[in-house]
XYZ file of C-alpha atoms in Angstrom:
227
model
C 14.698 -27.986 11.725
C 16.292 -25.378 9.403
C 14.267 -22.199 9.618
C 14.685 -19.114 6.396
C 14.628 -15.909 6.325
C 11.098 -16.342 4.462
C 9.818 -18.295 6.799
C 8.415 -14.865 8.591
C 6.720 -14.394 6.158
C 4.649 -17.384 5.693
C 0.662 -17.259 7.104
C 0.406 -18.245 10.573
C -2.030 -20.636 11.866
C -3.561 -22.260 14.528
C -4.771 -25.853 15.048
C -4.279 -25.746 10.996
C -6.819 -22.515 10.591
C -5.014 -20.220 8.794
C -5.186 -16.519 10.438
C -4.701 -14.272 7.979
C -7.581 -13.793 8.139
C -7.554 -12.132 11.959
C -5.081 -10.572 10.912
C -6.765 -8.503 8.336
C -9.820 -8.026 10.101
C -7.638 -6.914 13.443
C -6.729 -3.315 11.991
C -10.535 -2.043 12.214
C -10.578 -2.396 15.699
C -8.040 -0.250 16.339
C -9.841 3.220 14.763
C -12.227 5.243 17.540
C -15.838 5.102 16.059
C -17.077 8.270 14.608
C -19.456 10.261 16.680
C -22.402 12.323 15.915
C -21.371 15.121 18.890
C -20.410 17.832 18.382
C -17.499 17.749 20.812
C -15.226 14.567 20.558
C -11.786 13.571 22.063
C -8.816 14.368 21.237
C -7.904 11.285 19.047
C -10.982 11.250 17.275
C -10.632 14.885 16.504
C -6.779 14.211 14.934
C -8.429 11.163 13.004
C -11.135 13.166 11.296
C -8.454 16.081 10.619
C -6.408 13.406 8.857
C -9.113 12.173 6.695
C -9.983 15.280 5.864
C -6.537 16.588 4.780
C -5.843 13.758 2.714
C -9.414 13.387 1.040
C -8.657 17.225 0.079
C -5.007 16.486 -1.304
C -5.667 13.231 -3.273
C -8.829 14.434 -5.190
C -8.480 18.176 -5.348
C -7.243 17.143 -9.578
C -10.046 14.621 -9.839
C -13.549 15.988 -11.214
C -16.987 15.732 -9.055
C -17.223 12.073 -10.796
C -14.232 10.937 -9.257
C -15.327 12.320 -5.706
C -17.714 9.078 -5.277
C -14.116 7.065 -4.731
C -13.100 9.193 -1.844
C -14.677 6.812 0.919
C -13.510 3.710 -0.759
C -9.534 5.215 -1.293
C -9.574 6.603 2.074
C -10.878 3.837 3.960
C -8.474 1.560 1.487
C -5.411 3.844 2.724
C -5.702 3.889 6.209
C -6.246 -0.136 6.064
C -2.922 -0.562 4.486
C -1.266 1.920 6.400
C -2.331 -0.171 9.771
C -1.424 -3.646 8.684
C 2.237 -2.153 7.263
C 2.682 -0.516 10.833
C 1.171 -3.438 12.864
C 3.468 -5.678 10.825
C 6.496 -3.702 12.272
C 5.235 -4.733 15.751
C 7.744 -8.140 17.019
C 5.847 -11.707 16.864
C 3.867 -10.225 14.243
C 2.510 -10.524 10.940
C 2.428 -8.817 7.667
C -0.548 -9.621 5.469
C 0.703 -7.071 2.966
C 3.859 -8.878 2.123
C 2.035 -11.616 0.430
C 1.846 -10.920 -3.339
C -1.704 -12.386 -3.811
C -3.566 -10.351 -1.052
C -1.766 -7.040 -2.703
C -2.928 -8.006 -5.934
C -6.292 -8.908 -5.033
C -6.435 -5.644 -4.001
C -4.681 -3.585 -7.235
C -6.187 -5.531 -10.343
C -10.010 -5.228 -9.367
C -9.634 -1.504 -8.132
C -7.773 -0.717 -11.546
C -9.845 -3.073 -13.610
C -12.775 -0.593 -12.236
C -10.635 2.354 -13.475
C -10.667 1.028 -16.811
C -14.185 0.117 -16.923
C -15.690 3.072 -15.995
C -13.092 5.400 -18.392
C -14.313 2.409 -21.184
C -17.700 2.778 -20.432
C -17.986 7.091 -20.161
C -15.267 8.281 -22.755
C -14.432 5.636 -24.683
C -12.557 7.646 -26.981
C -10.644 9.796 -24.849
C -9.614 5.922 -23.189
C -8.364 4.796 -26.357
C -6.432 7.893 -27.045
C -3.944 6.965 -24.121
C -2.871 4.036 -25.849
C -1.485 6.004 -28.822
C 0.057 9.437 -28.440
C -0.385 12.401 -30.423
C 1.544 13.179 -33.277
C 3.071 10.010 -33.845
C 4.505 9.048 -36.943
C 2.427 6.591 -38.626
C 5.216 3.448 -38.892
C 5.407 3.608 -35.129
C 1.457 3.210 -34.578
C 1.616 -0.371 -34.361
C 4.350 -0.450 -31.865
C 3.330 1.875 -30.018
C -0.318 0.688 -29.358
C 1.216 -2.597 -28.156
C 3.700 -0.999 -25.808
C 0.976 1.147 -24.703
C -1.349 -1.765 -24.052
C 1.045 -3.379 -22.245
C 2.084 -1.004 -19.750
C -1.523 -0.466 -19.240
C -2.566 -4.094 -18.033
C 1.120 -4.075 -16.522
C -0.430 -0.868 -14.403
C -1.843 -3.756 -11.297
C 1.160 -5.787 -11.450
C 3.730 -2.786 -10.638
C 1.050 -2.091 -7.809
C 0.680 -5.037 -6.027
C 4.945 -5.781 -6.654
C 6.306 -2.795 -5.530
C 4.096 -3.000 -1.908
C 5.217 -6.258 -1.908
C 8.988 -5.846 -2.641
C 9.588 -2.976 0.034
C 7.803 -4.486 2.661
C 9.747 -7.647 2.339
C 13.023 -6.313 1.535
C 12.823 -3.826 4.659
C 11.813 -6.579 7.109
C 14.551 -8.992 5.513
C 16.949 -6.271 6.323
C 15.674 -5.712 9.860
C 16.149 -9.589 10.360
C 19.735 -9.634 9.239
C 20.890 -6.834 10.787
C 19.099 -7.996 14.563
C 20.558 -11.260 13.846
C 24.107 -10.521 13.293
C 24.060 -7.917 16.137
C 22.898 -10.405 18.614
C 25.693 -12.809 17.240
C 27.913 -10.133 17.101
C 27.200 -9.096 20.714
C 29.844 -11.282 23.031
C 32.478 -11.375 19.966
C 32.679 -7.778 18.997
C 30.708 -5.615 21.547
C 31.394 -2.490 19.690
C 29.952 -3.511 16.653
C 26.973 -4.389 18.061
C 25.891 -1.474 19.162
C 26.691 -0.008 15.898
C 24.702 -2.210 14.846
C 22.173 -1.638 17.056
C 22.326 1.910 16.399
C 22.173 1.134 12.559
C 18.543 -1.020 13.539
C 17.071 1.198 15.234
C 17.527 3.953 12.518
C 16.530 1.298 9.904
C 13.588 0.764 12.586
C 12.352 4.535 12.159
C 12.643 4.062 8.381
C 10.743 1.251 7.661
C 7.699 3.354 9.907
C 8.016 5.896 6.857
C 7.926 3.094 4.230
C 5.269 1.404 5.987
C 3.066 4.750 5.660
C 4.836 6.050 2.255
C 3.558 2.591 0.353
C -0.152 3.199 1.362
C 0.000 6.127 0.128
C 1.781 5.678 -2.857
C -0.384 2.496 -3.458
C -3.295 5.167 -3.394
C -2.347 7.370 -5.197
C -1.375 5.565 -8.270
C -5.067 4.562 -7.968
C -6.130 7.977 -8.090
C -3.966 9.197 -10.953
C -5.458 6.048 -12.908
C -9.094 7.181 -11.972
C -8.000 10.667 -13.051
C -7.383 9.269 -16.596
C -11.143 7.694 -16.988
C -13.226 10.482 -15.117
């Protein structure tokens, strides 16, 4: 049987159950539980120093409105952060580079964004979909090209999570695969391109952690509109 490259990236199963979901549900096992002592270990300490960095960073613009979302975009982070890194680990698998879990995740979380700016300042929502000053033959046009990058907002989202993801473990396949090929021809090139992997390895652990934030904070910068 012919295997492809996108065959990794299909959802395992077992005895025909799919396990995605397992695999969703495995990164919550991983965090130490929060304790009510005042003296805690050494991991839990760094965890709740993490949180509390980032929960400063990523709503210090947003009003005390917006603060209600901190437990939700927090908790939302460091759940997409796990199942990017955890997808990095070999005879693994990536839930985040399906398209329909990522955007099951972006279109309600914006839709919310929308319906909350809709529902508090409805004018001041509207007003983002034409800019001021603009001359009145452009109105038209420019309503619809606002409107459309607005509902355009979730897909971008869920694609660009998606598209790194894949395209950085597609590159990590090709590259392992032609330096194990490589390997009794040309010795020398592959361990340069071993080398090269292991750099690309190191690089896709940024991208991993860059895209759940960056996934985030798009969110947050769309609340920050509507609060």
């Amino acid at each position: 049987m012919t295997l492809s490259l996108f065959d990794q990236f299909m959802s395992p199963t077992f005895l025909y159950v799919p396990l995605l979901a397992l695999a969703l549900s495995l990164p919550w096992l991983l965090f130490p539980t929060p304790s009510s002592r005042w003296a805690n270990n050494r991991l839990l300490t760094l965890q709740n120093w993490f949180l509390n960095r980032f929960t400063r960073e990523l709503f210090l613009p947003l009003n005390t409105p917006g603060h209600k979302w901190a437990a939700m975009l927090t908790s939302l982070m460091l759940f997409l952060i796990s199942l990017n890194m955890l997808g990095l680990i070999p005879y693994t698998f990536t839930p985040t580079t399906q398209l329909s879990l990522n955007m099951g995740l972006a279109f309600p979380l914006w839709l919310a964004t929308v319906i909350i700016g809709m529902r508090n300042q409805p004018t001041q929502s509207l007003g983002h979909l034409l800019p001021e000053g603009t001359p009145t033959l452009l109105i038209p046009i420019l309503i619809i090209i606002e409107t459309i990058s607005l509902f355009i907002r979730p897909l971008a989202l869920g694609v660009r999570l998606t598209a790194n993801l894949t395209a950085g473990h597609l590159l990590i396949q090709l590259i392992a695969t032609g330096a194990f090929v490589l390997l009794p021809i040309m010795p020398s090139v592959a361990i340069f391109s071993t080398i090269l992997l292991f750099l690309l390895t190191l690089l896709e652990v940024a991208v991993a952690m860059i895209q759940a934030y960056v996934f985030v904070l798009l969110l947050s910068l769309y609340l920050q509109e509507n609060v």
